[in-house]
Amino acid sequence: MTAAYLDAAATAPLRPEARAAMLAVWDAGQANASSVHSAGFRARAEVDAARDRIAQALGARPGEVVFTSGGTEANTLAIVGLALARPRGRHLVTSAIEHSSVLESCRYLERVFGFELTVVPVDAWGRVAPEAVAAALRPDTTLLSVGLANAEVGTVQSINALAELAAVFGIPVHTDAVQAAASLPVSFGSRPESAGIAAWPGRGITAMTVASHKFGGPQGVGALLLRAGTPVEAVLHGGGQEGGVRSGTENVAGIAGFAAAVSAATSTVGATAWELMASREALVRGVLAAVPGTALTGDPEERLPGHASFTVAGVSGESLLVALDAAGLAVSSGSACAAGQSDPSPVLLAMGVAPELAQTALRCTLPAPISERTRERFVDVLRAEVSRATGTRV
Ligand SMILES: Cc1ncc(COP(=O)(O)O)c(C=O)c1O
């Protein structure tokens, strides 16, 4: 039995390019990028080259890339850093289905700095309605933060429509692109050559979060793309690395691996998205047709290409994971970023799914198209587990 890894949204498999880039840094001799000797200069050159590659691949200028320890830190820096630098009316707007690092950063500002927080609802497909955002924004709103695509159900937001609403009042917009940037053509729009579809979400966005391990790079490294000239308060204080915005010795090998993964992923992203989508659609059709009680969660069309997420009535997500793992199929129940939680997914609850059904969430996120055999094995195991758990013959 060959194992199949269908959990790319939690962490994508390491790309060979990323592994090679990290090994090259370590083999050359690890050094501090701030040191004033040849090894230090080499480390600095690695970081600079990686910054250029990431900026190029994501339509940003090199000076707009701030390296962090991952998506969580980049989201925290965006929200806390932008809000504290320019509090305006101390009012934040976000959506009910954001990653916990976004929601908790907003709640931190609410708790400790007295900000007011408006959490905009979503519809049954996980879409943030522009009308709801329009109703929430005020001339004194500090920041709007809405993720480009949701990690649990894959729904992609109409971020540009939301950004246009924010622009009316000159409100900065942050988007968490941790999931979207890894499988859709995404650009920060700072380079003249980034036009057309590749310029999405583009210049209406002030700050955008990306994380290495979703592109197939190493874990524990990411970046905040921050529009040139945007005032931001540092969250980590110390030696003043990353232009004073993010102190701490740079993770040189991790940054090199991150850049290699981003370059590899973005160079094929358009073509692979279609293949991935076709494979995902076949999986979704197979599950819905053969497994009673299953329903697709998230927007059926405006969703990430490799994302298949379901509820499975009558069977706990945890027991499905165990059965699928025993059959060599690695998937997730809801979001692995909130691992260890057996509470119903807050994302599904926000979409109006009943708590009991929200506890049955199952998520497959394909790193690459899957074979017919893998698809059939997945459907067979799922059907058998549903039959066992519900006591029905299917
Ligand atoms: C949408 C989204 N934002 C942020 C994060 C956090 O990123 P990291 O794991 O790099 O801290 C994740 C999960 O990994 C995510 O899926």
mmCIF file of N, CA and C and ligand atoms in Angstrom, residues 9-11 68-75 97-102 147-152 176-180 209-214 218-222 335-338 363, ligand 1:
data_model
loop_
_atom_site.group_PDB
_atom_site.id
_atom_site.type_symbol
_atom_site.label_atom_id
_atom_site.label_comp_id
_atom_site.label_asym_id
_atom_site.label_seq_id
_atom_site.Cartn_x
_atom_site.Cartn_y
_atom_site.Cartn_z
ATOM 1 N N ALA A 9 -2.446 21.711 2.819
ATOM 2 C CA ALA A 9 -2.804 23.000 3.436
ATOM 3 C C ALA A 9 -2.263 23.091 4.857
ATOM 4 N N ALA A 10 -1.989 21.943 5.477
ATOM 5 C CA ALA A 10 -1.361 21.964 6.810
ATOM 6 C C ALA A 10 0.126 22.260 6.630
ATOM 7 N N THR A 11 0.802 21.443 5.858
ATOM 8 C CA THR A 11 2.193 21.674 5.440
ATOM 9 C C THR A 11 2.382 20.907 4.138
ATOM 10 N N THR A 68 9.865 36.715 8.490
ATOM 11 C CA THR A 68 9.361 36.421 9.837
ATOM 12 C C THR A 68 9.553 34.927 10.111
ATOM 13 N N SER A 69 9.069 34.495 11.272
ATOM 14 C CA SER A 69 9.178 33.072 11.608
ATOM 15 C C SER A 69 7.993 32.268 11.050
ATOM 16 N N GLY A 70 7.165 32.870 10.203
ATOM 17 C CA GLY A 70 6.063 32.125 9.610
ATOM 18 C C GLY A 70 4.825 32.987 9.448
ATOM 19 N N GLY A 71 3.725 32.325 9.101
ATOM 20 C CA GLY A 71 2.479 33.037 8.849
ATOM 21 C C GLY A 71 1.912 33.677 10.109
ATOM 22 N N THR A 72 2.022 32.977 11.222
ATOM 23 C CA THR A 72 1.459 33.502 12.470
ATOM 24 C C THR A 72 2.133 34.821 12.839
ATOM 25 N N GLU A 73 3.457 34.838 12.774
ATOM 26 C CA GLU A 73 4.161 36.076 13.143
ATOM 27 C C GLU A 73 3.887 37.191 12.133
ATOM 28 N N ALA A 74 3.814 36.843 10.853
ATOM 29 C CA ALA A 74 3.555 37.878 9.837
ATOM 30 C C ALA A 74 2.152 38.471 10.031
ATOM 31 N N ASN A 75 1.177 37.635 10.349
ATOM 32 C CA ASN A 75 -0.173 38.157 10.615
ATOM 33 C C ASN A 75 -0.163 39.059 11.844
ATOM 34 N N ILE A 97 -14.143 34.140 9.811
ATOM 35 C CA ILE A 97 -13.483 32.867 9.454
ATOM 36 C C ILE A 97 -11.969 33.026 9.286
ATOM 37 N N GLU A 98 -11.422 34.068 9.907
ATOM 38 C CA GLU A 98 -9.967 34.261 9.768
ATOM 39 C C GLU A 98 -9.201 33.211 10.569
ATOM 40 N N HIS A 99 -7.940 33.033 10.177
ATOM 41 C CA HIS A 99 -7.033 32.166 10.930
ATOM 42 C C HIS A 99 -6.912 32.725 12.351
ATOM 43 N N SER A 100 -6.690 31.844 13.313
ATOM 44 C CA SER A 100 -6.637 32.284 14.716
ATOM 45 C C SER A 100 -5.560 33.351 14.945
ATOM 46 N N SER A 101 -4.487 33.341 14.160
ATOM 47 C CA SER A 101 -3.444 34.353 14.368
ATOM 48 C C SER A 101 -3.952 35.754 14.013
ATOM 49 N N VAL A 102 -4.913 35.843 13.112
ATOM 50 C CA VAL A 102 -5.530 37.137 12.775
ATOM 51 C C VAL A 102 -6.535 37.511 13.862
ATOM 52 N N GLY A 147 -8.705 37.400 4.911
ATOM 53 C CA GLY A 147 -7.843 36.428 4.246
ATOM 54 C C GLY A 147 -8.217 36.243 2.786
ATOM 55 N N LEU A 148 -7.204 35.978 1.962
ATOM 56 C CA LEU A 148 -7.448 35.782 0.527
ATOM 57 C C LEU A 148 -8.202 34.474 0.284
ATOM 58 N N ALA A 149 -7.871 33.432 1.031
ATOM 59 C CA ALA A 149 -8.596 32.161 0.901
ATOM 60 C C ALA A 149 -8.569 31.466 2.257
ATOM 61 N N ASN A 150 -9.646 30.756 2.547
ATOM 62 C CA ASN A 150 -9.758 30.111 3.857
ATOM 63 C C ASN A 150 -9.071 28.752 3.883
ATOM 64 N N ALA A 151 -8.364 28.493 4.977
ATOM 65 C CA ALA A 151 -7.586 27.260 5.081
ATOM 66 C C ALA A 151 -8.458 26.020 5.239
ATOM 67 N N GLU A 152 -9.607 26.158 5.856
ATOM 68 C CA GLU A 152 -10.407 24.969 6.151
ATOM 69 C C GLU A 152 -11.331 24.571 5.006
ATOM 70 N N ASP A 176 -4.329 37.831 4.526
ATOM 71 C CA ASP A 176 -3.572 36.623 4.842
ATOM 72 C C ASP A 176 -3.634 35.737 3.596
ATOM 73 N N ALA A 177 -2.512 35.714 2.846
ATOM 74 C CA ALA A 177 -2.475 34.939 1.598
ATOM 75 C C ALA A 177 -1.720 33.626 1.790
ATOM 76 N N VAL A 178 -1.628 33.167 3.038
ATOM 77 C CA VAL A 178 -0.848 31.952 3.339
ATOM 78 C C VAL A 178 -1.329 30.774 2.490
ATOM 79 N N GLN A 179 -2.616 30.591 2.359
ATOM 80 C CA GLN A 179 -3.123 29.462 1.560
ATOM 81 C C GLN A 179 -3.173 29.813 0.079
ATOM 82 N N ALA A 180 -3.694 30.994 -0.253
ATOM 83 C CA ALA A 180 -3.921 31.334 -1.666
ATOM 84 C C ALA A 180 -2.626 31.415 -2.463
ATOM 85 N N THR A 209 0.389 38.442 3.876
ATOM 86 C CA THR A 209 1.138 37.412 4.596
ATOM 87 C C THR A 209 1.345 36.174 3.732
ATOM 88 N N VAL A 210 2.570 35.631 3.755
ATOM 89 C CA VAL A 210 2.844 34.342 3.101
ATOM 90 C C VAL A 210 3.684 33.474 4.053
ATOM 91 N N ALA A 211 3.602 32.155 3.874
ATOM 92 C CA ALA A 211 4.342 31.234 4.751
ATOM 93 C C ALA A 211 5.032 30.172 3.903
ATOM 94 N N SER A 212 6.290 29.943 4.197
ATOM 95 C CA SER A 212 7.126 29.031 3.404
ATOM 96 C C SER A 212 6.563 27.620 3.281
ATOM 97 N N HIS A 213 6.094 27.053 4.408
ATOM 98 C CA HIS A 213 5.759 25.621 4.367
ATOM 99 C C HIS A 213 4.513 25.295 3.554
ATOM 100 N N LYS A 214 3.768 26.295 3.139
ATOM 101 C CA LYS A 214 2.619 26.031 2.261
ATOM 102 C C LYS A 214 3.067 25.949 0.798
ATOM 103 N N PRO A 218 10.622 25.084 3.922
ATOM 104 C CA PRO A 218 10.687 24.618 5.315
ATOM 105 C C PRO A 218 9.655 25.310 6.205
ATOM 106 N N GLN A 219 9.378 24.693 7.337
ATOM 107 C CA GLN A 219 8.497 25.300 8.332
ATOM 108 C C GLN A 219 9.279 26.362 9.104
ATOM 109 N N GLY A 220 8.552 27.255 9.790
ATOM 110 C CA GLY A 220 9.203 28.224 10.666
ATOM 111 C C GLY A 220 9.811 29.414 9.949
ATOM 112 N N VAL A 221 9.330 29.703 8.754
ATOM 113 C CA VAL A 221 9.785 30.911 8.052
ATOM 114 C C VAL A 221 8.635 31.407 7.162
ATOM 115 N N GLY A 222 8.539 32.705 7.042
ATOM 116 C CA GLY A 222 7.471 33.309 6.242
ATOM 117 C C GLY A 222 7.825 34.752 5.982
ATOM 118 N N SER A 335 -8.907 22.312 10.538
ATOM 119 C CA SER A 335 -7.599 22.903 10.303
ATOM 120 C C SER A 335 -6.549 22.328 11.245
ATOM 121 N N ALA A 336 -5.426 21.879 10.682
ATOM 122 C CA ALA A 336 -4.349 21.317 11.512
ATOM 123 C C ALA A 336 -3.677 22.394 12.352
ATOM 124 N N CYS A 337 -3.857 23.669 11.943
ATOM 125 C CA CYS A 337 -3.234 24.765 12.697
ATOM 126 C C CYS A 337 -3.872 24.884 14.074
ATOM 127 N N ALA A 338 -5.086 24.330 14.228
ATOM 128 C CA ALA A 338 -5.741 24.363 15.528
ATOM 129 C C ALA A 338 -5.754 22.953 16.097
ATOM 130 N N ARG A 363 -10.942 17.307 5.734
ATOM 131 C CA ARG A 363 -10.329 18.155 4.706
ATOM 132 C C ARG A 363 -9.204 17.412 3.999
HETATM 133 C C1 LIG B 1 -4.528 30.903 6.412
HETATM 134 C C2 LIG B 1 -3.407 30.680 7.369
HETATM 135 N N1 LIG B 1 -2.843 31.736 7.970
HETATM 136 C C3 LIG B 1 -1.826 31.598 8.834
HETATM 137 C C4 LIG B 1 -1.323 30.359 9.160
HETATM 138 C C5 LIG B 1 -0.188 30.254 10.127
HETATM 139 O O1 LIG B 1 1.020 30.071 9.453
HETATM 140 P P1 LIG B 1 2.278 29.375 10.208
HETATM 141 O O2 LIG B 1 1.907 27.959 10.418
HETATM 142 O O3 LIG B 1 3.419 29.548 9.249
HETATM 143 O O4 LIG B 1 2.480 30.126 11.463
HETATM 144 C C6 LIG B 1 -1.918 29.205 8.586
HETATM 145 C C7 LIG B 1 -1.543 27.830 8.957
HETATM 146 O O5 LIG B 1 -0.619 27.268 8.925
HETATM 147 C C8 LIG B 1 -2.965 29.384 7.652
HETATM 148 O O6 LIG B 1 -3.528 28.340 7.044
#
